[in-house]
Coordinates of C-alpha atoms in Angstrom, one line a residue:
M148 CA 146.2 113.7 197.3
I149 CA 143.4 116.7 197.0
F150 CA 144.7 120.5 197.4
S151 CA 142.7 123.7 197.2
N152 CA 144.4 125.2 194.2
I153 CA 144.4 122.6 191.6
A154 CA 144.1 125.5 188.9
S155 CA 146.5 127.4 189.8
V156 CA 149.1 124.3 190.3
T157 CA 147.6 123.0 186.3
A158 CA 148.5 126.7 185.0
L159 CA 152.0 126.8 186.4
A160 CA 152.9 123.1 185.5
A161 CA 152.2 124.3 182.1
T162 CA 155.0 126.7 181.8
V163 CA 157.3 124.4 182.8
A164 CA 160.3 123.7 180.4
A165 CA 162.5 121.9 183.0
T166 CA 163.5 118.1 183.0
L167 CA 164.5 116.0 185.7
S168 CA 167.3 113.7 185.5
T169 CA 167.6 110.0 185.1
Y170 CA 171.0 109.7 185.9
Q171 CA 172.1 107.7 189.1
P172 CA 175.6 108.8 190.5
K173 CA 177.6 106.3 192.6
R174 CA 177.3 107.6 196.2
R175 CA 180.7 107.4 198.1
A176 CA 181.3 106.8 201.9
P177 CA 183.2 109.5 203.7
A178 CA 185.9 107.0 204.5
E179 CA 186.9 106.8 201.0
F180 CA 189.1 109.7 201.5
D181 CA 192.0 110.5 204.0
W182 CA 191.2 113.8 205.2
E183 CA 194.6 114.0 207.4
T184 CA 196.2 114.3 204.0
L185 CA 195.2 117.8 203.3
T186 CA 197.1 120.5 204.8
P187 CA 194.9 123.2 206.6
S188 CA 195.3 126.5 204.9
R189 CA 193.8 130.2 205.9
E190 CA 193.1 130.5 201.8
L191 CA 190.8 127.9 200.3
E192 CA 193.4 125.1 198.4
F193 CA 191.4 122.4 196.7
S194 CA 192.6 118.8 196.1
R195 CA 190.8 116.1 194.3
C196 CA 189.0 113.7 196.4
Y197 CA 186.1 111.1 196.2
E198 CA 187.4 110.8 192.6
E199 CA 185.1 113.5 190.9
Y200 CA 185.0 116.3 194.3
E201 CA 187.5 118.3 195.6
C202 CA 188.2 119.1 199.4
A203 CA 190.0 121.8 200.9
R204 CA 190.6 122.3 205.1
L205 CA 189.8 126.0 205.8
I206 CA 191.5 127.7 209.1
V207 CA 189.1 129.9 210.5
P208 CA 189.6 131.8 214.0
L209 CA 187.8 130.4 217.1
D210 CA 186.4 133.4 218.3
W211 CA 184.6 136.0 215.8
T212 CA 183.7 138.5 218.8
E213 CA 186.9 138.9 219.3
R214 CA 186.9 143.1 218.0
N215 CA 190.7 143.3 217.6
A216 CA 191.6 141.8 214.0
E217 CA 194.8 141.2 214.8
K218 CA 194.6 139.0 217.7
R219 CA 191.8 137.2 216.0
Q220 CA 193.4 136.2 213.6
G221 CA 196.7 135.3 215.7
G222 CA 194.6 133.6 218.4
R223 CA 193.2 130.2 218.6
T224 CA 191.4 128.5 215.1
M225 CA 189.6 125.6 214.0
T226 CA 189.6 124.1 210.8
L227 CA 186.8 123.5 208.8
A228 CA 186.2 120.4 205.7
L229 CA 184.8 121.8 202.9
T230 CA 183.6 119.8 199.8
R231 CA 182.8 121.0 196.1
L232 CA 181.4 119.2 192.9
T233 CA 182.1 121.9 190.2
A234 CA 179.6 122.7 187.6
N235 CA 178.9 120.5 185.0
S236 CA 179.4 123.4 182.5
T237 CA 179.3 122.9 178.7
D238 CA 180.4 125.4 175.7
G239 CA 179.1 128.9 175.9
T240 CA 177.3 128.2 179.4
A241 CA 177.2 131.0 182.1
Y242 CA 179.0 129.9 185.4
G243 CA 177.1 131.2 188.1
G244 CA 179.5 130.8 191.0
T245 CA 179.2 128.5 194.3
V246 CA 176.2 127.8 196.0
I247 CA 177.0 126.8 199.5
V248 CA 174.7 124.7 201.1
N249 CA 173.9 123.4 204.4
P250 CA 172.0 120.0 204.9
G251 CA 170.4 120.6 208.6
G252 CA 170.7 118.8 211.8
P253 CA 172.1 121.2 213.4
G254 CA 175.1 118.5 213.0
D255 CA 174.7 116.9 209.6
S256 CA 177.7 116.5 208.0
G257 CA 178.0 118.5 204.6
T258 CA 180.3 116.2 203.3
V259 CA 178.3 113.2 203.6
E260 CA 175.6 115.6 202.0
M261 CA 177.8 116.5 199.0
L262 CA 178.3 112.8 198.5
K263 CA 174.9 111.9 198.9
N264 CA 173.2 114.6 197.2
G265 CA 175.7 117.0 195.0
H266 CA 174.5 115.7 191.9
Y267 CA 170.6 116.1 192.7
L268 CA 171.7 119.9 193.9
R269 CA 173.9 120.6 191.0
D270 CA 171.2 120.0 188.7
L271 CA 168.3 121.6 190.5
V272 CA 169.9 125.0 190.8
A273 CA 171.1 124.8 187.3
T274 CA 169.5 126.2 183.8
E275 CA 170.2 125.5 180.3
R276 CA 171.9 129.1 180.4
M277 CA 173.9 128.9 183.7
H278 CA 175.6 126.4 185.8
F279 CA 177.0 126.4 189.1
D280 CA 179.2 124.6 191.6
V281 CA 178.0 123.4 195.0
L282 CA 179.8 123.8 198.3
S283 CA 179.0 122.2 201.4
F284 CA 181.5 121.8 204.6
D285 CA 181.5 120.2 208.0
P286 CA 180.0 123.2 210.5
R287 CA 183.0 123.6 213.3
G288 CA 182.8 120.8 216.0
M289 CA 181.3 118.3 213.3
G290 CA 182.0 115.4 211.1
F291 CA 185.5 115.9 209.6
S292 CA 186.2 119.6 210.8
T293 CA 188.7 120.0 213.6
P294 CA 188.6 120.2 216.6
N295 CA 185.1 118.2 217.1
V296 CA 182.6 118.1 220.0
D297 CA 183.0 114.6 220.6
C298 CA 182.3 114.3 224.6
F299 CA 184.0 110.5 224.7
A300 CA 186.9 111.5 222.6
G301 CA 189.5 108.4 223.2
E302 CA 186.6 107.4 225.7
E303 CA 184.9 104.4 223.1
A304 CA 184.1 101.8 226.0
S305 CA 182.6 105.1 227.9
R306 CA 180.4 106.0 225.0
T307 CA 179.4 102.5 224.5
L308 CA 178.3 102.2 228.0
Y309 CA 176.3 105.9 228.1
S310 CA 174.5 104.7 224.9
A311 CA 173.7 101.4 226.4
H312 CA 172.4 103.0 229.2
S313 CA 170.2 105.8 227.0
L314 CA 168.8 103.1 225.2
G315 CA 167.8 101.1 228.0
M316 CA 165.8 104.2 229.0
E317 CA 164.0 104.6 225.4
V318 CA 163.3 101.1 224.9
G319 CA 162.5 100.2 228.5
G320 CA 159.5 102.3 228.2
V321 CA 160.5 105.4 230.0
R322 CA 159.7 107.2 226.9
G323 CA 156.5 108.8 227.2
D324 CA 156.3 108.7 230.9
D325 CA 156.2 112.2 232.3
R326 CA 156.1 111.1 236.1
D327 CA 157.9 113.4 238.8
E328 CA 160.6 110.6 239.2
V329 CA 160.6 109.3 235.6
V330 CA 161.5 113.0 234.5
A331 CA 164.4 114.0 237.4
A332 CA 166.2 110.4 236.6
Q333 CA 166.0 111.8 232.7
R334 CA 167.4 115.1 233.8
A335 CA 169.8 113.8 236.1
A336 CA 171.2 111.7 233.3
A337 CA 170.9 114.8 231.0
R338 CA 173.0 116.7 233.5
A339 CA 175.7 114.0 233.9
H340 CA 176.3 113.7 229.7
G341 CA 176.4 117.7 229.9
A342 CA 179.0 117.9 232.5
K343 CA 181.1 115.3 230.6
C344 CA 180.9 117.6 227.8
N345 CA 181.5 120.9 229.8
V346 CA 185.2 120.0 230.0
P347 CA 187.7 121.4 228.1
G348 CA 189.9 119.5 225.0
E349 CA 193.1 118.9 223.9
D350 CA 193.4 122.8 222.8
G351 CA 192.9 123.7 226.4
Y352 CA 188.9 125.4 225.9
V353 CA 185.6 123.9 225.8
V354 CA 185.3 123.5 221.9
Q355 CA 181.2 123.6 222.5
E356 CA 181.3 126.8 223.6
Y357 CA 182.4 127.9 219.9
V358 CA 180.1 126.1 217.5
G359 CA 176.9 128.1 217.5
T360 CA 174.8 129.3 214.8
P361 CA 176.2 132.9 214.3
S362 CA 180.1 131.4 214.7
V363 CA 178.8 129.1 211.5
A364 CA 177.4 132.2 209.8
R365 CA 180.3 134.4 210.1
D366 CA 182.4 130.9 208.7
M367 CA 180.4 131.2 205.6
L368 CA 181.2 134.8 205.1
L369 CA 184.8 134.0 205.3
M370 CA 184.2 131.0 202.6
V371 CA 182.4 133.9 200.3
D372 CA 185.6 136.0 200.3
E373 CA 188.3 133.0 200.1
L374 CA 186.1 131.9 196.9
E375 CA 186.2 134.9 196.0
K376 CA 189.8 135.5 195.9
L377 CA 189.9 132.1 194.5
R378 CA 188.0 132.9 191.6
V379 CA 190.2 135.8 190.4
K380 CA 193.0 133.8 190.9
E381 CA 191.9 131.5 188.5
A382 CA 190.4 134.1 186.4
K383 CA 194.2 135.3 186.3
G384 CA 195.4 132.0 185.3
K385 CA 193.1 132.0 182.2
K386 CA 193.9 135.5 181.1
N387 CA 197.2 134.5 181.5
G388 CA 197.0 131.7 178.8
R389 CA 197.1 128.8 181.2
D390 CA 193.8 127.6 180.9
Q391 CA 192.0 128.1 177.4
G392 CA 188.5 127.2 178.6
V393 CA 185.6 128.4 176.3
Q394 CA 183.2 128.8 179.6
K395 CA 181.6 132.4 180.0
T396 CA 182.1 133.4 183.8
L397 CA 178.7 135.6 184.5
G398 CA 178.7 134.6 188.0
H399 CA 180.0 138.0 189.1
A400 CA 178.1 140.2 186.7
D401 CA 177.2 142.5 189.5
N402 CA 180.7 144.1 189.6
E403 CA 180.3 144.7 186.3
G404 CA 180.6 148.6 185.3
G405 CA 184.1 148.6 187.5
E406 CA 182.2 148.9 190.5
D407 CA 184.1 147.4 193.9
K408 CA 181.9 145.3 195.2
L409 CA 182.3 142.7 198.1
P410 CA 181.3 139.4 196.9
R411 CA 178.1 137.9 197.7
L412 CA 176.8 134.8 198.9
L413 CA 174.5 132.1 196.7
Y414 CA 172.9 129.8 199.4
F415 CA 170.5 126.8 199.8
G416 CA 169.5 125.6 203.3
T417 CA 167.3 122.8 204.3
S418 CA 165.8 122.2 207.9
Y419 CA 168.3 123.6 210.4
G420 CA 170.0 125.1 207.3
T421 CA 167.0 127.5 207.1
M422 CA 167.9 128.8 210.6
L423 CA 171.8 129.4 209.4
G424 CA 170.8 131.2 206.9
N425 CA 168.0 133.3 208.0
T426 CA 170.7 134.4 210.3
F427 CA 173.5 134.9 207.7
I428 CA 170.7 137.6 206.3
S429 CA 169.8 138.8 209.2
L430 CA 173.4 140.0 210.2
F431 CA 174.6 140.6 206.9
P432 CA 171.9 141.3 204.3
G433 CA 174.3 143.3 202.1
R434 CA 176.4 140.2 201.4
V435 CA 173.5 137.9 199.8
K436 CA 172.9 137.6 196.4
R437 CA 170.5 134.4 196.1
M438 CA 169.2 132.5 199.0
I439 CA 167.0 129.5 199.0
L440 CA 165.8 128.3 202.6
D441 CA 163.5 124.9 202.1
G442 CA 162.0 123.2 205.1
N443 CA 161.9 126.4 207.4
V444 CA 161.9 126.7 211.4
V445 CA 160.4 129.9 212.6
P446 CA 163.6 131.6 214.3
E447 CA 162.1 133.3 217.3
D448 CA 160.7 129.9 218.1
Y449 CA 164.2 128.0 217.4
T450 CA 166.0 130.5 220.0
S451 CA 163.1 130.1 222.6
G452 CA 163.9 127.0 222.8
N453 CA 160.7 125.4 222.5
W454 CA 160.6 123.2 219.1
A455 CA 156.6 121.7 219.9
V456 CA 155.7 123.5 217.3
N457 CA 157.9 121.8 214.8
I458 CA 155.5 119.1 215.0
A459 CA 152.1 120.7 214.0
D460 CA 151.6 118.7 210.8
T461 CA 153.5 115.2 211.8
S462 CA 150.1 113.3 212.6
K463 CA 148.9 113.9 209.0
V464 CA 152.3 112.3 207.3
I465 CA 151.6 109.6 209.8
S466 CA 147.9 109.0 208.6
Y467 CA 149.2 109.3 204.6
F468 CA 151.5 106.4 205.2
Y469 CA 148.2 104.2 206.1
D470 CA 146.4 105.8 203.3
A471 CA 149.2 105.4 200.8
C472 CA 149.8 101.6 202.1
F473 CA 146.1 101.0 201.2
D474 CA 145.9 102.6 197.7
A475 CA 149.5 100.7 197.0
K476 CA 147.7 97.3 197.9
S477 CA 150.0 94.6 197.1
A478 CA 153.0 97.1 196.8
C479 CA 152.6 97.5 200.4
A480 CA 154.0 94.8 202.3
L481 CA 151.8 95.8 205.3
Y482 CA 148.9 95.3 203.7
D483 CA 146.8 92.1 203.9
P484 CA 143.7 91.8 201.3
K485 CA 141.6 89.6 203.3
A486 CA 142.4 91.8 206.4
D487 CA 142.7 95.1 205.7
K488 CA 139.4 96.7 204.6
S489 CA 140.7 100.2 205.2
P490 CA 143.5 102.7 206.0
A491 CA 142.0 102.0 209.4
A492 CA 142.7 98.5 209.7
L493 CA 146.2 99.1 208.9
R494 CA 146.7 101.4 211.6
E495 CA 144.9 99.2 214.5
K496 CA 147.4 96.3 212.9
V497 CA 150.1 98.4 214.1
A498 CA 148.7 99.6 217.4
D499 CA 148.3 96.3 218.4
L500 CA 151.5 95.4 217.5
A501 CA 152.9 97.9 219.4
T502 CA 150.5 97.4 222.3
R503 CA 151.6 93.5 222.4
L504 CA 155.3 94.8 222.7
T505 CA 154.2 97.2 225.6
E506 CA 152.3 94.3 227.7
E507 CA 154.9 91.7 227.1
P508 CA 158.2 93.5 226.2
L509 CA 160.5 91.2 224.1
A510 CA 163.9 90.2 225.2
I511 CA 166.7 90.4 222.7
A512 CA 170.3 89.4 223.4
G513 CA 173.0 88.3 220.8
K514 CA 176.3 88.9 219.6
N515 CA 177.3 92.2 219.2
M516 CA 174.1 93.1 220.6
A517 CA 173.0 95.0 223.6
P518 CA 171.2 92.8 225.7
S519 CA 167.7 94.9 226.2
I520 CA 163.9 95.0 225.5
L521 CA 161.5 95.9 222.5
T522 CA 158.7 97.7 223.7
G523 CA 156.0 99.3 221.4
S524 CA 157.7 102.7 221.7
V525 CA 160.1 101.2 219.1
V526 CA 157.5 100.6 216.8
Q527 CA 156.4 104.2 216.8
A528 CA 160.4 105.2 216.5
T529 CA 160.7 103.3 213.3
F530 CA 158.4 105.9 211.6
A531 CA 161.5 108.5 212.0
D532 CA 163.0 108.3 208.5
A533 CA 160.3 107.3 206.8
L534 CA 158.3 110.6 207.8
Y535 CA 161.3 112.6 206.4
D536 CA 161.3 110.9 203.1
P537 CA 158.4 108.8 202.2
I538 CA 159.3 108.0 198.8
G539 CA 162.4 106.2 200.0
G540 CA 161.5 105.1 203.5
F541 CA 157.8 104.1 203.3
S542 CA 158.3 101.0 201.4
K543 CA 161.2 99.9 204.0
L544 CA 159.1 100.9 206.8
A545 CA 156.0 98.8 205.6
S546 CA 158.0 95.8 205.6
T547 CA 159.6 96.2 208.8
L548 CA 156.4 96.3 210.2
A549 CA 154.6 93.6 208.1
D550 CA 157.8 91.0 209.6
A551 CA 157.1 92.3 213.0
V552 CA 153.2 92.0 213.1
A553 CA 154.0 88.3 211.6
G554 CA 156.4 87.6 214.8
N555 CA 159.6 88.4 213.1
Y556 CA 161.6 91.3 214.7
T557 CA 164.9 91.4 213.1
A558 CA 164.2 94.4 211.2
L559 CA 162.6 96.1 214.2
I560 CA 165.3 95.1 216.5
A561 CA 167.7 96.8 214.2
A562 CA 165.8 99.9 213.9
A563 CA 165.8 99.9 218.0
G564 CA 169.7 100.2 217.7
V565 CA 170.6 98.0 220.1
Q566 CA 172.3 95.9 217.2
L567 CA 176.3 97.0 216.3
R568 CA 177.3 97.8 212.9
P569 CA 180.3 95.8 211.8
D570 CA 182.6 98.9 211.9
E571 CA 181.3 99.3 215.7
A572 CA 181.8 95.7 216.3
A573 CA 185.5 95.7 215.5
C574 CA 185.9 98.9 217.3
E575 CA 184.3 97.2 220.5
N576 CA 186.4 94.3 219.7
G577 CA 189.8 96.3 220.1
G578 CA 189.8 98.4 216.9
R579 CA 189.8 102.2 216.7
A580 CA 186.9 104.5 215.5
S581 CA 186.8 106.2 212.7
I582 CA 186.2 109.5 212.2
A583 CA 184.1 108.6 209.0
E584 CA 181.4 107.2 211.6
Y585 CA 180.6 110.4 213.3
R586 CA 179.9 108.9 216.5
W587 CA 179.1 112.3 218.2
Q588 CA 176.6 113.7 216.0
T589 CA 174.1 113.9 218.7
E590 CA 176.5 115.8 220.6
A591 CA 177.1 118.2 218.1
N592 CA 173.1 118.4 217.4
M593 CA 172.8 119.3 221.3
A594 CA 175.8 121.6 221.4
V595 CA 174.0 123.7 218.6
R596 CA 170.4 123.3 219.6
C597 CA 170.8 124.0 223.0
G598 CA 173.5 126.8 222.9
D599 CA 171.4 128.8 220.4
G600 CA 168.7 128.6 223.0
P601 CA 168.3 130.3 226.5
D602 CA 170.1 128.8 229.6
Q603 CA 167.0 126.6 230.5
R604 CA 168.8 124.9 233.7
N605 CA 166.2 126.8 235.9
T606 CA 162.9 125.4 233.6
T607 CA 160.3 124.4 236.4
L608 CA 158.8 120.7 235.7
A609 CA 155.5 122.7 235.5
A610 CA 156.9 124.7 232.4
W611 CA 158.2 121.7 231.0
R612 CA 155.1 119.7 230.9
A613 CA 153.1 122.8 229.5
Q614 CA 155.7 122.1 226.4
L615 CA 154.9 118.5 226.3
K616 CA 151.3 118.9 226.2
Q617 CA 151.5 121.6 223.7
A618 CA 153.6 119.0 221.5
R619 CA 150.7 116.1 222.7
D620 CA 147.9 118.6 221.2
L621 CA 149.8 118.9 218.2
S622 CA 150.7 115.1 217.6
P623 CA 149.8 112.7 220.0
E624 CA 151.6 110.0 218.2
W625 CA 155.0 111.9 217.8
A626 CA 155.0 113.9 220.9
D627 CA 156.8 112.0 223.3
L628 CA 159.5 110.8 220.7
W629 CA 160.2 114.0 219.7
M630 CA 160.4 116.2 223.1
S631 CA 163.7 115.2 225.2
V632 CA 165.0 116.9 228.3
E633 CA 168.7 117.2 227.4
C634 CA 168.4 121.1 226.6
L635 CA 167.3 121.4 230.1
E636 CA 170.5 120.3 231.8
W637 CA 172.9 121.5 229.2
P638 CA 175.5 123.6 231.0
V639 CA 177.5 124.8 228.0
R640 CA 177.2 128.2 227.0
P641 CA 178.1 129.4 223.6
N642 CA 180.4 132.6 223.3
W643 CA 178.3 134.2 220.8
R644 CA 174.1 134.2 220.6
F645 CA 172.1 136.0 218.4
E646 CA 168.4 136.0 218.9
G647 CA 167.6 138.4 216.1
P648 CA 166.2 140.6 215.1
F649 CA 165.5 138.3 212.2
G650 CA 164.5 139.7 208.4
S651 CA 166.0 141.6 205.5
P652 CA 165.1 144.7 203.5
E653 CA 163.9 145.2 200.1
A654 CA 166.3 144.0 197.7
E655 CA 167.9 146.3 195.1
Q656 CA 166.1 145.6 191.6
A657 CA 165.9 147.5 189.0
G658 CA 165.2 147.4 185.3
G659 CA 164.8 143.5 185.4
K660 CA 169.1 143.8 186.3
Q661 CA 170.7 143.4 189.8
H662 CA 172.0 146.2 191.7
Q663 CA 173.9 145.7 194.6
A664 CA 173.8 148.3 197.7
D665 CA 175.3 148.2 201.1
G666 CA 172.7 146.6 203.6
R667 CA 170.6 145.0 200.9
P668 CA 170.8 141.4 199.3
S669 CA 170.6 141.2 195.8
A670 CA 167.6 139.3 195.3
P671 CA 164.7 138.5 197.9
V672 CA 164.9 135.0 199.7
L673 CA 162.8 132.1 198.2
F674 CA 161.2 130.2 200.7
L675 CA 160.5 126.5 199.9
A676 CA 157.9 124.0 201.9
S677 CA 156.7 120.8 201.5
R678 CA 152.9 121.3 202.1
F679 CA 152.8 118.8 205.1
D680 CA 156.1 118.3 206.7
P681 CA 156.6 116.2 209.9
A682 CA 159.5 118.6 211.5
T683 CA 159.0 122.2 209.9
P684 CA 155.1 122.7 208.7
M685 CA 154.6 124.7 206.2
G686 CA 152.9 127.3 208.4
S687 CA 156.8 127.9 209.8
S688 CA 157.8 129.2 205.7
V689 CA 154.8 131.5 205.7
T690 CA 155.6 133.0 209.6
A691 CA 159.7 133.0 208.5
A692 CA 159.1 134.7 205.2
K693 CA 156.9 137.8 206.7
A694 CA 160.4 139.0 208.1
H695 CA 161.9 139.3 204.7
A696 CA 160.9 142.2 202.7
G697 CA 159.7 141.0 199.0
S698 CA 160.4 137.3 199.8
G699 CA 158.6 134.6 198.1
L700 CA 157.1 131.1 198.8
L701 CA 156.7 128.1 196.8
V702 CA 154.8 125.4 198.2
Q703 CA 155.3 121.7 196.9
N704 CA 152.2 119.6 197.0
T705 CA 154.4 116.7 198.8
Y706 CA 154.5 115.0 202.2
G707 CA 158.0 114.6 203.6
H708 CA 160.4 116.6 205.1
C709 CA 161.6 119.7 203.0
A710 CA 160.3 120.1 199.3
T711 CA 163.6 118.8 197.8
L712 CA 163.6 115.7 200.1
S713 CA 160.0 115.0 200.0
A714 CA 159.9 114.3 196.1
P715 CA 161.9 115.6 193.2
S716 CA 159.5 117.8 191.3
E717 CA 160.0 119.6 187.5
C718 CA 158.1 122.1 188.6
T719 CA 160.2 123.0 191.5
K720 CA 163.4 122.7 189.4
E721 CA 162.2 125.4 187.1
M722 CA 161.2 127.6 189.7
V723 CA 164.7 127.1 191.8
G724 CA 166.9 127.7 188.3
R725 CA 165.1 130.4 187.2
Y726 CA 165.6 132.2 190.9
M727 CA 169.3 131.5 190.8
E728 CA 169.9 132.6 187.3
T729 CA 168.1 135.8 187.4
G730 CA 166.6 136.5 191.1
R731 CA 163.2 136.2 189.8
L732 CA 160.6 134.7 192.3
P733 CA 157.8 132.3 191.8
E734 CA 154.3 134.1 191.0
K735 CA 152.2 134.4 194.2
G736 CA 150.5 131.2 195.5
A737 CA 152.8 129.0 193.2
E738 CA 152.6 125.5 193.9
C739 CA 154.1 122.6 192.4
E740 CA 153.6 118.9 191.8
G741 CA 156.2 116.0 193.0
A742 CA 157.2 113.8 190.1
C743 CA 156.9 110.4 192.5
M744 CA 154.8 108.8 194.7
P745 CA 155.9 106.2 198.0
F746 CA 155.4 102.2 197.0
E747 CA 156.0 103.3 193.2
E748 CA 159.3 103.4 191.3
C749 CA 160.9 106.6 191.4
P750 CA 163.5 106.9 188.0
Y751 CA 164.6 110.4 188.6
L752 CA 167.4 111.5 190.3
R753 CA 166.2 112.9 194.0
M754 CA 167.5 113.9 197.1
V755 CA 167.9 111.2 199.9
L756 CA 168.6 111.9 203.7
P757 CA 172.1 112.6 204.5
R758 CA 173.1 110.0 207.1

């Protein structure tokens, strides 16, 4: 890789003292714990779960817009699933508090995030002097939180039929075809799905109306308050001699001197999680202590309903796959030393595969498999996860493509989604679908994403084509896979929608010590960005940071979605830990290098896709 500011990178790297962990924890499955054994509570009550984690079910008001507190607290409620990994502290280590994490989506499960990445995140924010708990949660309507936004609750057969219909439209070659009659059919299908979702659930209301980003941000504020209540309760227990641990607690040093200050948020958000964090600090700037936003969306773009700008760098990451494969030679399954004399030859080989399947679609059928076809659009779709996570995904992608080029389509069929997983097959054979499958994640994404944007049901075909053209100009390979019509026909409008203004005032800092003041965060926001990101381009982080006074931006010179997902980095860990401990931002223009490369073994603990 060649970057413009090599000198500053080298100088910064020389100051790094952090070391990356090689510990590889066991990653547990969501189904390993029965959430129904936990009693929902209005106060945080954690219980042991997944062996080393703690879980809680927190009751929150359904409608935060209800101004009458008595009515709000006494009215309908929702229950959130929280999962925490406590600080890995040693004697004399300061305890910094609980960092709340959101993995993105919208709609990703915080429980899955903790089970897959909890150890990595706990290690990332820690320093030799201060350690933190890390906590994530299933936002309202998602995962193990209840009630959920499953449009097909109790109707698994209907879901299967709808999934097969949707898949048939995609793999049948409709994706990318924007003729009037094709888009009309897509919009009609989206309208039918929207109508299915726009019906009251068992509790008598449409759940999708109450799952928008500002409501989730308000839920986080409640979590901050409840975590502080729990901390005070536990501290009293220690003082009374029930727990004589030697760990020193400094996480709330802002309250020293007898000042009665409200507790503040420690937050780490990735991808859509940056939108959630940006919303929180814009609504409650005086309730933020530390905030790290990695892989940023521009809030004004997100709330406009046009996500075309997000793929400004996607083609660069696609090109990087071919470059990295060619450089890796025999370590890349797609590479043929006799035929491939350049990265362009690899690209041409994959293009020929897509053309062949488009001109002569492959008919597929089998046990636990929806009768369908493979077309060229499936080939490009297999890139999705690998573009987000090149270190973990490029090798698998290369193997899948190499097999297909050779005439073995097994892996490509699996990637297309026409083959049921064993748990899904059991369900279709008479079993009951488990909540751990989270089969409504796509609907959760739509409920938040479409609801956070404007009502688009009157969008003209000309306006839609203008967005599609914008996306195609940015990334010809990816635009037709990225753009969709679901939000054009989404009928559910949220009870609370926030359009800004987005931003935060200058943080209160003096003499190196943090001081809290109403309406100001304790420290400026730290923005992180992967230099070439397929879904949240670095330029979006630059733009988003401008609205937050005194904020800092750290660029990691890697390819992939978010700095922390694209590669582990000693340098990034040092900068993140220092910020979490002291509030000190990296130097202006700071850049970091990744510790691993695609097609090579990566021995370090690292982030993986939370799905």
